[in-house]
Structures are given as structure tokens and as C-alpha cells.
Amino acid sequence: MGWGDLGAFGEPSKETPNLDQMASEGMLFLDFYTANPLCSPSRAALLTGRLPVRNGFYTTNAHARNAYTPQDIVGGIPDSELLLPELLKKAGYVNKIIGKWHLGHRPQFHPLKHGFDEWFGSPNCHFGPFDNRALPNIPVYRDWEMIGRYYEDFKIDLSTGEANLTQIYLQEALDFISNQQASQQPFFLYWAIDATHAPVYASKQFLGTSQRGLYGDAVREIDYSVGKILKHLQKLGISENTFVFFTSDNGAALISAPKQGGSNGPFLCGKQTTFEGGMREPAIAWWPGHIPAGGVSHQLGSVMDLFSTSLSLAGLQPPSDRQIDGIDLLPAILQGKLIDRPIFYYRGNEMMAVRVGSYKAHYWTWSNSWEEYNKGINFCPGQNVSGVTTHTQEEHTNLPLLFHLGRDPGEKYPLSFASDEYQRVMARISILVQEHKVTMVPGVPQLNVCDKAVMNWSPPGCEKLGKCLKPPKSEPKKCVWPH
């Protein structure tokens, strides 16, 4: 979902009344970022509080490549990483994930082995339908076992875009909250819906209701669902004891535009890139009785901060035996303080850019290769900025491209290298980058090896359903990541 997809962020059709109300009752973060311009690494960062290059969610097969967890990926979240739900368990929390996990689908990577008590959802994206011979359809799990597969037991109609998944995920959330409230249990719910990921879907009552086509229908259903969850918390009388945060895992996928792509507002490019459109996200914090209504924050925030902030709310300290990149946002949320911190933009194994205050310095630029671009793959449609949106990887480490995002949110006008402003700002940024690189101990890359034998052929529970498939012979190979 993109920064420009919600009415509260200026989307003109104003089709997100519940999220807009959430913003008016809580706090809007205008400068909030994901940790990666792609799904799996950003989710790994959210749950570990660490950059993907530290937690292993990156590839070294080629320089600065985006990589994720398709069905044939061998890797996943390492046991050495401590996930937010594992730590919250120490304070008595019951933890549930609903929706897309995306941190590896082999048995050792199962979310219930990494701190979650319950799971309803899928290990991978809802791609398909597959023929169950060359590629198996993606399983849907309840806790330890699959209960069916997408397109077979969980229908997604690619011709109309109809699917009831968001409604199923909503009911799961409402039931979980009710159960925890009834047993007086503190809880952590990670509601990871994916209706706005192509192929986009919405349930029948939302189809055709948006001015923005099928993508808008999906956004409207997500908005409706968030409204239901917040009202449920209020009805149960626990809203003042429940911190809720809404954000996205990466910017809108402009490669899917205009029919299935969202809006990144005034920002450059989209998903897969380290320009603002790929990594700046809509973000809303809501906690009645604690967060002053109608707040707007310019705090530089990151999904990794949700790790540290959640631990702080639970009265826990972050682990001290590893580098944590997230910060505790509570001073910014509750007292309106601004915490000075940089934001690092990574693509695979490379630090592409850094933001400090209102300034952003690009050390590398790349949208995508000429080869991919000439096939019609475009992450920046209609947005060619000469010398910035490059189709070869361009290094600027000696003279980074510097933008003032307050004056130039679209990253169109780099500051003159000779200006006093450039010299002054880069002197400060260079020190922060140097300090960052000293602390950088990359994790073992998890997204290097692919093998068709590890696909979702026979997930746990397939025997009961008669849905086990025969895997091919194991042939591990290097994954190819063109982006």
C-alpha cells in the first residue's frame, strides 16, 4: 500500500473513512519508512527490529538485488534471531499472526516455532492458480497444519477479483481479541492482510464500489475491516489498554499500475526501489486516552521501531546481545518529542541511501535494468528523472546525490555539489554513515539458494486432507534476482 492511498494522506476520492477517523483520533506519521522496498525483508525487519542485512533477509547472489521468499526458497528466519512474539511471551502475552508470514515456509521456519501461539494464514503470497504438478498451490494454515490451498479451498477469482479472504481474516481477528479479553490475557495480534498485493482481490460486497477500480475496492475492504477491529476494542472496553499501529510493508507496486497499483502520493517511483515511493509508508498510531487526538508527527520512523516500541509498552528491554535498529517511539507518540536518528535505505546487500533530518543522500541509484525495463517492467512509470532514476547501477559514494525532501519530496532537484548547504549537510551525514558501517555485521544470507523440492508439496496436515503432492528430486541452485 502506498503513502498516497489514504484520505488522511490526501487521496482525493476519500474512500478510507475508518483509517481517516483512526488518524483523527490518533497520530499520523508523515515520515515513516519500511526497512526494505520488498515484502519478506521488511516483515523480517518488523519482527526482529533489525535491518534485513543483519537478520539474513537478503541475497549476495548479485549486487543490490531485491529478494523475497517464493515457494522454492531454501532459507527463512534464522533460529538465532529473536522475534517480537518470542520476547513478549516473557511478559505473558498470547501472540497471533493472521495472514501472510513470508519468513520461510519450511518446517523450521514455522511461525509457531518463533513465538506465535496461533496462526491463520499463508506462508507465501497468493500467487496462482498453479497446476500442482510443476508448482503446488499455496497452503493456508491454521496453527501447525494446513487446512487447504489457495484457489482450491480458498477461492480467488482472477477474472473478477472476488475473494473472501479479507473477511475471513477480519473474523479471525475479532474472535482472537474476544477470546483474549474473556480470559484477561494480554495479547499481540499481527494482522498481515495482503489484498492490495497483485493479484488484487476484494469480497463481493466491495467489488465495483471504488472510484479507483479493483485496487480501490481492496483498500476499501481493508479500511472497513480496520474500522471493525477498532470498534470491537471499544465495545469490549479495552481500547484504552490497546496500542494499535497501521502501516505497510513497502510502497505501492507501480509495476501493477494503473489497474492493480496504488498511489505513492508526491514521491518518486514505487515498490522495489529505494526512492521515497518505494519505502515511505502510510502510518497511524491509535491509543485512546493516551495518544492526543489529531496529532501529526514528523518523527523519522521505521517498521523496526514497532519492535522496540512494543517491548517498551510491555515493560521489556530490547535484547542487548545484538544490534537493534529500531528505537522506542513512545516519547514521540505520547509527548510529541522529536528523536534525532538516521534512516538507512538498503536494497539487498547495499546501503543505497540515508536520510538525516529533511535531507536524503543517495550513495547508489538504480530503478531496474535496461533488460527488464525493455520487457515492460517499470518501477517508475511516467517518472523519469535524468541522472536519478537510472537503469544501470550508478555509484555516488564519493559525491552522493543530496535532496532536501521538505522542498523537493519528489527527489527531482539534487543540491549543487558546490553549495555551502551540500558541504555542511554531507559533512554530518558522512560521519553517521561511517558509524553505521562500523556496526554492520551482515547475517548469513537466507535468500541465495532455491530448490523446487522444498516447495509446498506436502505441508503438515496434507495427509488428513488428501492433498499431499510428490516433490521432485532435490536440485539446489543459486536463485536469480533480476531486480
Short mmCIF file of C-alpha atoms in Angstrom, two decimals:
data_model
loop_
_atom_site.label_atom_id
_atom_site.label_comp_id
_atom_site.label_asym_id
_atom_site.label_seq_id
_atom_site.Cartn_x
_atom_site.Cartn_y
_atom_site.Cartn_z
CA MET A 1 0.00 0.00 0.00
CA GLY A 2 1.28 3.45 -0.87
CA TRP A 3 1.71 6.66 1.13
CA GLY A 4 -0.93 8.29 -1.06
CA ASP A 5 -3.63 5.61 -0.70
CA LEU A 6 -5.48 7.01 2.34
CA GLY A 7 -7.73 10.06 2.57
CA ALA A 8 -5.80 11.21 5.64
CA PHE A 9 -2.71 11.45 3.43
CA GLY A 10 -4.57 13.37 0.72
CA GLU A 11 -6.00 10.67 -1.55
CA PRO A 12 -8.71 12.62 -3.44
CA SER A 13 -11.55 10.06 -3.55
CA LYS A 14 -11.70 9.93 0.29
CA GLU A 15 -12.67 6.27 0.34
CA THR A 16 -10.96 5.33 3.63
CA PRO A 17 -13.27 6.84 6.30
CA ASN A 18 -12.24 4.40 9.05
CA LEU A 19 -8.50 4.84 8.66
CA ASP A 20 -9.04 8.60 8.33
CA GLN A 21 -11.00 8.53 11.60
CA MET A 22 -8.25 6.43 13.18
CA ALA A 23 -5.84 9.23 12.19
CA SER A 24 -8.12 11.96 13.56
CA GLU A 25 -8.39 10.07 16.88
CA GLY A 26 -4.69 9.21 16.97
CA MET A 27 -1.44 10.30 15.37
CA LEU A 28 -0.39 10.47 11.72
CA PHE A 29 3.27 9.76 10.94
CA LEU A 30 4.24 11.57 7.74
CA ASP A 31 7.87 10.39 7.68
CA PHE A 32 7.55 6.68 8.38
CA TYR A 33 9.54 4.05 6.49
CA THR A 34 9.73 0.36 5.86
CA ALA A 35 13.16 -1.29 6.18
CA ASN A 36 13.20 -2.58 2.60
CA PRO A 37 11.29 -1.91 -0.63
CA LEU A 38 10.04 -5.51 -0.74
CA CYS A 39 7.72 -7.70 1.34
CA SER A 40 9.70 -10.51 3.05
CA PRO A 41 12.72 -8.46 4.22
CA SER A 42 10.52 -5.68 5.59
CA ARG A 43 8.41 -8.19 7.57
CA ALA A 44 11.59 -9.81 8.94
CA ALA A 45 12.77 -6.33 9.99
CA LEU A 46 9.46 -5.50 11.71
CA LEU A 47 9.53 -8.67 13.83
CA THR A 48 13.26 -8.54 14.71
CA GLY A 49 13.83 -4.76 14.97
CA ARG A 50 16.86 -5.28 12.73
CA LEU A 51 17.79 -4.38 9.18
CA PRO A 52 17.35 -7.28 6.72
CA VAL A 53 21.09 -7.27 6.00
CA ARG A 54 21.60 -8.11 9.70
CA ASN A 55 18.82 -10.70 10.08
CA GLY A 56 19.70 -12.62 6.91
CA PHE A 57 16.81 -11.50 4.68
CA TYR A 58 18.92 -10.51 1.71
CA THR A 59 20.95 -12.06 -1.11
CA THR A 60 24.61 -11.90 -2.11
CA ASN A 61 23.99 -13.58 -5.49
CA ALA A 62 24.27 -10.20 -7.23
CA HIS A 63 24.84 -6.64 -6.08
CA ALA A 64 21.95 -4.62 -4.60
CA ARG A 65 19.22 -7.09 -5.56
CA ASN A 66 15.73 -7.30 -4.06
CA ALA A 67 14.97 -10.84 -2.89
CA TYR A 68 12.00 -12.40 -1.09
CA THR A 69 10.61 -15.84 -0.17
CA PRO A 70 8.89 -17.52 -3.12
CA GLN A 71 7.99 -21.19 -2.86
CA ASP A 72 11.36 -22.51 -3.95
CA ILE A 73 13.44 -20.53 -1.46
CA VAL A 74 15.53 -22.71 0.85
CA GLY A 75 16.13 -20.12 3.58
CA GLY A 76 13.98 -18.34 6.15
CA ILE A 77 14.14 -16.64 9.52
CA PRO A 78 17.20 -17.99 11.38
CA ASP A 79 16.81 -19.52 14.86
CA SER A 80 19.44 -17.06 16.08
CA GLU A 81 17.03 -14.14 15.52
CA LEU A 82 14.76 -13.14 18.41
CA LEU A 83 11.28 -12.21 17.18
CA LEU A 84 8.93 -9.81 18.93
CA PRO A 85 6.40 -12.53 19.92
CA GLU A 86 9.17 -14.67 21.50
CA LEU A 87 10.11 -11.74 23.72
CA LEU A 88 6.51 -10.75 24.52
CA LYS A 89 5.86 -14.28 25.79
CA LYS A 90 8.13 -13.40 28.73
CA ALA A 91 5.56 -10.79 29.80
CA GLY A 92 2.67 -13.27 29.49
CA TYR A 93 1.42 -12.23 26.05
CA VAL A 94 -0.58 -14.53 23.77
CA ASN A 95 0.52 -13.92 20.16
CA LYS A 96 -1.30 -14.49 16.89
CA ILE A 97 -0.43 -13.89 13.24
CA ILE A 98 -3.27 -13.60 10.74
CA GLY A 99 -2.41 -13.51 7.04
CA LYS A 100 0.93 -13.61 5.27
CA TRP A 101 4.00 -14.86 7.18
CA HIS A 102 6.59 -14.74 4.36
CA LEU A 103 9.62 -15.55 6.53
CA GLY A 104 10.22 -19.03 5.12
CA HIS A 105 7.83 -21.97 4.67
CA ARG A 106 9.96 -25.00 5.56
CA PRO A 107 9.09 -26.61 8.95
CA GLN A 108 11.89 -24.95 10.94
CA PHE A 109 10.62 -21.50 9.91
CA HIS A 110 7.01 -22.05 11.02
CA PRO A 111 5.69 -19.00 12.98
CA LEU A 112 4.68 -21.19 15.95
CA LYS A 113 8.38 -22.09 16.30
CA HIS A 114 9.21 -18.38 16.55
CA GLY A 115 6.96 -17.13 19.33
CA PHE A 116 3.47 -17.11 17.86
CA ASP A 117 0.83 -19.19 19.66
CA GLU A 118 -1.70 -19.14 16.83
CA TRP A 119 -1.62 -18.70 13.06
CA PHE A 120 -4.30 -18.41 10.43
CA GLY A 121 -2.92 -17.63 7.01
CA SER A 122 -0.33 -18.49 4.46
CA PRO A 123 3.47 -18.79 4.27
CA ASN A 124 3.71 -17.17 0.81
CA CYS A 125 1.90 -14.74 -1.49
CA HIS A 126 -1.44 -15.76 -3.00
CA PHE A 127 0.07 -16.36 -6.45
CA GLY A 128 -1.54 -18.96 -8.69
CA PRO A 129 -3.55 -20.92 -9.53
CA PHE A 130 -0.81 -23.49 -10.03
CA ASP A 131 -1.24 -26.94 -11.58
CA ASN A 132 0.02 -28.90 -8.51
CA ARG A 133 2.48 -30.65 -10.84
CA ALA A 134 5.14 -28.10 -11.80
CA LEU A 135 4.08 -25.78 -8.95
CA PRO A 136 1.87 -26.58 -5.95
CA ASN A 137 -0.88 -24.20 -4.87
CA ILE A 138 -0.03 -22.25 -1.73
CA PRO A 139 -1.30 -23.75 1.56
CA VAL A 140 -3.42 -21.95 4.15
CA TYR A 141 -2.61 -22.90 7.75
CA ARG A 142 -4.48 -23.00 11.00
CA ASP A 143 -1.76 -23.20 13.63
CA TRP A 144 0.53 -26.18 12.90
CA GLU A 145 -1.31 -27.67 9.92
CA MET A 146 -2.62 -26.65 6.52
CA ILE A 147 -6.40 -26.62 6.17
CA GLY A 148 -6.50 -26.14 2.41
CA ARG A 149 -4.89 -24.37 -0.52
CA TYR A 150 -5.50 -21.11 -2.34
CA TYR A 151 -7.70 -21.38 -5.44
CA GLU A 152 -8.92 -24.84 -4.33
CA ASP A 153 -10.39 -24.43 -0.84
CA PHE A 154 -9.87 -20.65 -0.63
CA LYS A 155 -11.16 -19.25 -3.88
CA ILE A 156 -9.68 -16.24 -5.64
CA ASP A 157 -11.43 -15.42 -8.91
CA LEU A 158 -8.79 -13.85 -11.13
CA SER A 159 -11.35 -12.76 -13.73
CA THR A 160 -13.50 -10.73 -11.30
CA GLY A 161 -11.05 -10.22 -8.41
CA GLU A 162 -13.53 -11.74 -5.95
CA ALA A 163 -12.22 -13.47 -2.81
CA ASN A 164 -13.49 -13.61 0.77
CA LEU A 165 -10.04 -13.78 2.37
CA THR A 166 -10.10 -10.32 3.98
CA GLN A 167 -13.48 -11.11 5.57
CA ILE A 168 -12.10 -14.43 6.88
CA TYR A 169 -9.02 -12.63 8.26
CA LEU A 170 -11.26 -10.00 9.87
CA GLN A 171 -13.37 -12.61 11.66
CA GLU A 172 -10.23 -14.36 12.87
CA ALA A 173 -9.04 -11.06 14.37
CA LEU A 174 -12.35 -10.30 16.09
CA ASP A 175 -12.58 -13.81 17.57
CA PHE A 176 -8.98 -13.74 18.82
CA ILE A 177 -9.48 -10.36 20.52
CA SER A 178 -12.73 -11.55 22.13
CA ASN A 179 -11.08 -14.72 23.44
CA GLN A 180 -8.13 -12.87 24.98
CA GLN A 181 -10.39 -10.26 26.55
CA ALA A 182 -12.60 -13.00 28.02
CA SER A 183 -9.59 -14.73 29.60
CA GLN A 184 -7.99 -11.41 30.64
CA GLN A 185 -4.85 -12.21 28.65
CA PRO A 186 -2.53 -9.54 27.27
CA PHE A 187 -2.19 -10.14 23.53
CA PHE A 188 -0.19 -9.25 20.44
CA LEU A 189 -2.02 -9.50 17.11
CA TYR A 190 -0.09 -9.18 13.84
CA TRP A 191 -2.82 -8.68 11.23
CA ALA A 192 -0.91 -9.14 7.98
CA ILE A 193 -3.53 -8.97 5.24
CA ASP A 194 -2.44 -8.86 1.59
CA ALA A 195 -5.46 -7.94 -0.56
CA THR A 196 -3.64 -4.98 -2.15
CA HIS A 197 -0.81 -7.23 -3.42
CA ALA A 198 -1.38 -8.27 -7.05
CA PRO A 199 -3.41 -10.27 -7.90
CA VAL A 200 -5.62 -7.80 -6.04
CA TYR A 201 -8.89 -9.09 -4.53
CA ALA A 202 -11.98 -7.98 -2.60
CA SER A 203 -15.17 -9.66 -1.41
CA LYS A 204 -18.40 -9.35 -3.38
CA GLN A 205 -19.89 -6.52 -1.30
CA PHE A 206 -16.88 -4.29 -2.10
CA LEU A 207 -16.37 -5.16 -5.77
CA GLY A 208 -17.11 -2.21 -8.05
CA THR A 209 -17.63 0.23 -5.17
CA SER A 210 -14.47 2.34 -5.59
CA GLN A 211 -13.61 5.13 -7.99
CA ARG A 212 -10.15 3.57 -8.11
CA GLY A 213 -11.10 0.21 -9.62
CA LEU A 214 -10.31 -3.18 -8.10
CA TYR A 215 -7.31 -1.87 -6.14
CA GLY A 216 -9.58 0.75 -4.56
CA ASP A 217 -12.14 -1.97 -3.75
CA ALA A 218 -9.42 -3.87 -1.84
CA VAL A 219 -8.34 -0.71 0.02
CA ARG A 220 -11.98 0.00 0.95
CA GLU A 221 -12.39 -3.51 2.38
CA ILE A 222 -9.19 -3.17 4.42
CA ASP A 223 -10.44 0.21 5.67
CA TYR A 224 -13.81 -1.31 6.63
CA SER A 225 -12.02 -4.16 8.45
CA VAL A 226 -9.75 -1.85 10.45
CA GLY A 227 -12.84 0.12 11.47
CA LYS A 228 -14.49 -3.10 12.69
CA ILE A 229 -11.41 -4.07 14.73
CA LEU A 230 -11.18 -0.65 16.42
CA LYS A 231 -14.94 -0.62 17.19
CA HIS A 232 -14.60 -4.14 18.63
CA LEU A 233 -11.85 -3.00 21.01
CA GLN A 234 -14.10 -0.12 22.11
CA LYS A 235 -17.14 -2.37 22.54
CA LEU A 236 -15.13 -4.76 24.73
CA GLY A 237 -13.91 -1.82 26.83
CA ILE A 238 -10.21 -2.47 26.14
CA SER A 239 -9.37 0.29 23.63
CA GLU A 240 -7.58 2.36 26.29
CA ASN A 241 -5.38 -0.66 27.07
CA THR A 242 -4.59 -1.49 23.45
CA PHE A 243 -1.96 0.16 21.24
CA VAL A 244 -2.79 -0.14 17.53
CA PHE A 245 -0.48 0.75 14.65
CA PHE A 246 -1.34 0.68 10.94
CA THR A 247 1.31 0.68 8.22
CA SER A 248 2.52 -1.16 5.10
CA ASP A 249 5.44 -3.40 4.16
CA ASN A 250 6.50 -1.39 1.10
CA GLY A 251 5.27 1.34 -1.21
CA ALA A 252 2.62 0.81 -3.87
CA ALA A 253 3.70 -1.51 -6.69
CA LEU A 254 3.66 0.83 -9.68
CA ILE A 255 4.61 -2.14 -11.85
CA SER A 256 0.97 -3.22 -11.31
CA ALA A 257 -0.43 0.25 -12.14
CA PRO A 258 -2.81 1.57 -13.19
CA LYS A 259 -5.27 -1.31 -12.67
CA GLN A 260 -3.73 -3.05 -9.65
CA GLY A 261 -1.30 -0.47 -8.29
CA GLY A 262 -1.80 2.16 -5.61
CA SER A 263 -0.52 5.69 -5.11
CA ASN A 264 2.74 6.86 -3.58
CA GLY A 265 1.48 10.44 -3.49
CA PRO A 266 4.15 13.02 -4.39
CA PHE A 267 7.03 10.57 -4.07
CA LEU A 268 9.34 9.11 -6.69
CA CYS A 269 8.89 5.57 -8.07
CA GLY A 270 7.47 2.65 -6.06
CA LYS A 271 7.97 -0.82 -4.61
CA GLN A 272 11.37 -2.42 -5.38
CA THR A 273 13.19 0.95 -5.33
CA THR A 274 14.89 2.92 -2.56
CA PHE A 275 13.35 6.17 -3.75
CA GLU A 276 10.72 7.62 -1.43
CA GLY A 277 7.82 5.92 -3.23
CA GLY A 278 9.32 2.50 -2.51
CA MET A 279 9.89 2.93 1.21
CA ARG A 280 7.88 5.79 2.75
CA GLU A 281 4.65 4.36 4.14
CA PRO A 282 1.28 5.45 5.46
CA ALA A 283 1.43 5.13 9.26
CA ILE A 284 -1.12 5.77 12.02
CA ALA A 285 -0.82 5.20 15.79
CA TRP A 286 -4.05 4.87 17.83
CA TRP A 287 -4.39 4.53 21.59
CA PRO A 288 -7.42 6.35 23.04
CA GLY A 289 -6.79 8.10 26.34
CA HIS A 290 -3.02 8.11 25.76
CA ILE A 291 -2.26 9.48 22.29
CA PRO A 292 -3.60 13.03 21.87
CA ALA A 293 -6.24 13.06 19.10
CA GLY A 294 -5.41 14.65 15.77
CA GLY A 295 -1.64 14.52 16.24
CA VAL A 296 0.74 14.80 13.31
CA SER A 297 4.36 13.72 13.79
CA HIS A 298 7.41 14.46 11.67
CA GLN A 299 9.44 11.93 13.64
CA LEU A 300 11.53 9.79 11.29
CA GLY A 301 10.08 6.34 11.99
CA SER A 302 10.62 2.79 10.78
CA VAL A 303 8.75 -0.52 10.98
CA MET A 304 11.72 -1.69 13.07
CA ASP A 305 10.65 0.83 15.74
CA LEU A 306 7.45 -1.18 16.27
CA PHE A 307 9.67 -3.92 17.74
CA SER A 308 11.29 -1.60 20.31
CA THR A 309 8.09 0.35 20.99
CA SER A 310 6.08 -2.83 21.63
CA LEU A 311 8.70 -4.13 24.05
CA SER A 312 8.65 -0.79 25.86
CA LEU A 313 4.84 -0.96 26.17
CA ALA A 314 5.15 -4.46 27.64
CA GLY A 315 7.78 -3.30 30.16
CA LEU A 316 10.58 -5.23 28.46
CA GLN A 317 14.07 -4.25 27.32
CA PRO A 318 15.33 -5.00 23.79
CA PRO A 319 17.99 -7.75 23.64
CA SER A 320 21.43 -6.36 24.48
CA ASP A 321 23.47 -9.04 22.72
CA ARG A 322 22.82 -7.77 19.18
CA GLN A 323 22.47 -4.55 17.21
CA ILE A 324 18.85 -3.36 17.27
CA ASP A 325 17.99 -0.76 14.60
CA GLY A 326 14.53 0.13 15.91
CA ILE A 327 14.00 2.86 18.51
CA ASP A 328 11.27 3.34 21.11
CA LEU A 329 8.78 5.78 19.57
CA LEU A 330 6.77 6.36 22.77
CA PRO A 331 8.40 9.75 23.53
CA ALA A 332 7.44 10.90 20.02
CA ILE A 333 3.93 9.44 20.26
CA LEU A 334 2.99 10.43 23.81
CA GLN A 335 5.00 13.62 24.38
CA GLY A 336 5.50 14.92 20.83
CA LYS A 337 9.29 14.73 21.13
CA LEU A 338 11.49 14.52 18.03
CA ILE A 339 14.27 11.92 18.33
CA ASP A 340 17.27 12.60 16.08
CA ARG A 341 18.08 9.42 14.14
CA PRO A 342 19.04 8.42 10.59
CA ILE A 343 17.04 6.18 8.25
CA PHE A 344 19.08 3.77 6.11
CA TYR A 345 17.70 2.59 2.77
CA TYR A 346 19.00 -0.86 1.78
CA ARG A 347 18.47 -2.84 -1.38
CA GLY A 348 19.81 -6.34 -0.85
CA ASN A 349 23.39 -6.14 0.43
CA GLU A 350 23.91 -2.45 -0.40
CA MET A 351 23.19 0.72 1.54
CA MET A 352 21.66 2.80 -1.25
CA ALA A 353 20.72 5.97 0.64
CA VAL A 354 20.42 7.59 4.06
CA ARG A 355 18.04 10.21 5.43
CA VAL A 356 19.04 12.63 8.20
CA GLY A 357 16.51 15.32 9.15
CA SER A 358 15.00 16.65 5.92
CA TYR A 359 17.96 15.58 3.79
CA LYS A 360 18.41 12.36 1.85
CA ALA A 361 21.74 11.32 0.31
CA HIS A 362 21.84 8.66 -2.42
CA TYR A 363 25.06 6.62 -2.42
CA TRP A 364 23.73 4.40 -5.21
CA THR A 365 20.85 4.88 -7.65
CA TRP A 366 19.06 2.20 -9.65
CA SER A 367 15.46 1.69 -10.62
CA ASN A 368 15.85 -1.51 -12.68
CA SER A 369 17.98 -2.88 -15.50
CA TRP A 370 17.60 -1.90 -19.16
CA GLU A 371 16.97 -5.58 -19.92
CA GLU A 372 13.99 -5.72 -17.55
CA TYR A 373 12.82 -2.21 -18.48
CA ASN A 374 12.77 -3.15 -22.18
CA LYS A 375 10.48 -6.08 -21.29
CA GLY A 376 7.96 -3.55 -19.93
CA ILE A 377 8.92 -3.89 -16.26
CA ASN A 378 8.88 -0.34 -14.91
CA PHE A 379 9.02 0.65 -11.24
CA CYS A 380 8.82 4.39 -12.05
CA PRO A 381 6.17 4.74 -14.80
CA GLY A 382 5.87 8.34 -16.00
CA GLN A 383 8.65 9.45 -13.64
CA ASN A 384 11.95 9.68 -15.45
CA VAL A 385 14.33 11.99 -13.55
CA SER A 386 17.54 12.33 -15.51
CA GLY A 387 20.58 11.05 -13.60
CA VAL A 388 18.38 9.83 -10.72
CA THR A 389 16.08 7.05 -11.99
CA THR A 390 18.93 5.11 -13.58
CA HIS A 391 18.72 1.77 -15.45
CA THR A 392 22.30 0.87 -14.64
CA GLN A 393 23.56 0.76 -11.07
CA GLU A 394 25.22 4.14 -10.53
CA GLU A 395 27.62 4.66 -7.63
CA HIS A 396 27.73 8.07 -5.96
CA THR A 397 29.76 7.24 -2.86
CA ASN A 398 32.34 9.98 -3.49
CA LEU A 399 29.73 12.63 -4.30
CA PRO A 400 26.30 11.44 -3.10
CA LEU A 401 23.19 12.94 -4.70
CA LEU A 402 21.62 15.08 -1.98
CA PHE A 403 17.96 16.13 -1.80
CA HIS A 404 16.00 18.29 0.64
CA LEU A 405 12.78 16.27 0.99
CA GLY A 406 10.88 19.16 2.53
CA ARG A 407 11.38 21.39 -0.51
CA ASP A 408 11.59 18.53 -3.00
CA PRO A 409 9.65 15.42 -1.89
CA GLY A 410 9.77 14.01 -5.43
CA GLU A 411 13.60 13.81 -5.46
CA LYS A 412 13.81 15.82 -8.69
CA TYR A 413 16.36 18.52 -7.86
CA PRO A 414 19.70 17.37 -6.39
CA LEU A 415 21.55 20.08 -4.47
CA SER A 416 24.59 21.57 -6.16
CA PHE A 417 27.80 19.82 -5.05
CA ALA A 418 29.47 23.23 -4.76
CA SER A 419 26.85 24.77 -2.46
CA ASP A 420 27.57 25.53 1.20
CA GLU A 421 24.40 23.63 2.07
CA TYR A 422 25.68 20.46 0.36
CA GLN A 423 29.10 20.68 2.05
CA ARG A 424 27.61 21.30 5.50
CA VAL A 425 24.98 18.54 5.33
CA MET A 426 27.25 15.90 3.78
CA ALA A 427 29.89 16.50 6.46
CA ARG A 428 27.33 15.42 9.06
CA ILE A 429 25.82 12.56 7.05
CA SER A 430 29.27 11.11 6.25
CA ILE A 431 30.05 10.71 9.94
CA LEU A 432 26.73 8.89 10.58
CA VAL A 433 27.30 6.57 7.62
CA GLN A 434 30.81 5.78 8.83
CA GLU A 435 29.49 4.98 12.33
CA HIS A 436 26.77 2.77 10.81
CA LYS A 437 29.21 0.80 8.67
CA VAL A 438 31.41 0.09 11.70
CA THR A 439 28.46 -1.66 13.42
CA MET A 440 27.44 -3.58 10.31
CA VAL A 441 27.91 -7.32 10.75
CA PRO A 442 25.85 -8.91 7.96
CA GLY A 443 23.86 -12.03 8.80
CA VAL A 444 24.15 -15.25 6.81
CA PRO A 445 22.16 -14.52 3.61
CA GLN A 446 18.98 -16.61 3.59
CA LEU A 447 17.79 -15.75 0.07
CA ASN A 448 20.62 -17.20 -2.04
CA VAL A 449 19.52 -20.80 -2.65
CA CYS A 450 16.43 -22.09 -4.45
CA ASP A 451 15.25 -25.70 -4.84
CA LYS A 452 11.94 -26.88 -6.31
CA ALA A 453 11.97 -29.83 -3.88
CA VAL A 454 11.31 -27.51 -0.89
CA MET A 455 8.08 -26.06 -2.34
CA ASN A 456 4.73 -26.54 -0.57
CA TRP A 457 4.28 -30.10 -1.86
CA SER A 458 3.39 -31.84 1.41
CA PRO A 459 2.88 -29.35 4.24
CA PRO A 460 1.92 -30.68 7.70
CA GLY A 461 -1.74 -31.73 7.68
CA CYS A 462 -1.85 -32.62 3.97
CA GLU A 463 -2.43 -36.32 4.75
CA LYS A 464 -5.74 -35.63 6.54
CA LEU A 465 -6.94 -33.62 3.54
CA GLY A 466 -5.61 -35.96 0.87
CA LYS A 467 -3.66 -33.01 -0.53
CA CYS A 468 -0.06 -34.26 -0.33
CA LEU A 469 1.90 -33.89 -3.56
CA LYS A 470 5.08 -35.68 -4.58
CA PRO A 471 8.15 -33.44 -4.52
CA PRO A 472 10.71 -33.58 -7.34
CA LYS A 473 14.33 -34.59 -6.76
CA SER A 474 16.32 -32.01 -4.78
CA GLU A 475 18.44 -29.79 -7.04
CA PRO A 476 19.62 -26.73 -5.10
CA LYS A 477 20.78 -23.81 -7.23
CA LYS A 478 21.52 -20.12 -6.96
CA CYS A 479 18.35 -18.03 -7.04
CA VAL A 480 18.18 -15.46 -9.84
CA TRP A 481 17.11 -12.00 -8.64
CA PRO A 482 16.91 -9.60 -11.62
CA HIS A 483 15.65 -6.60 -9.56
#
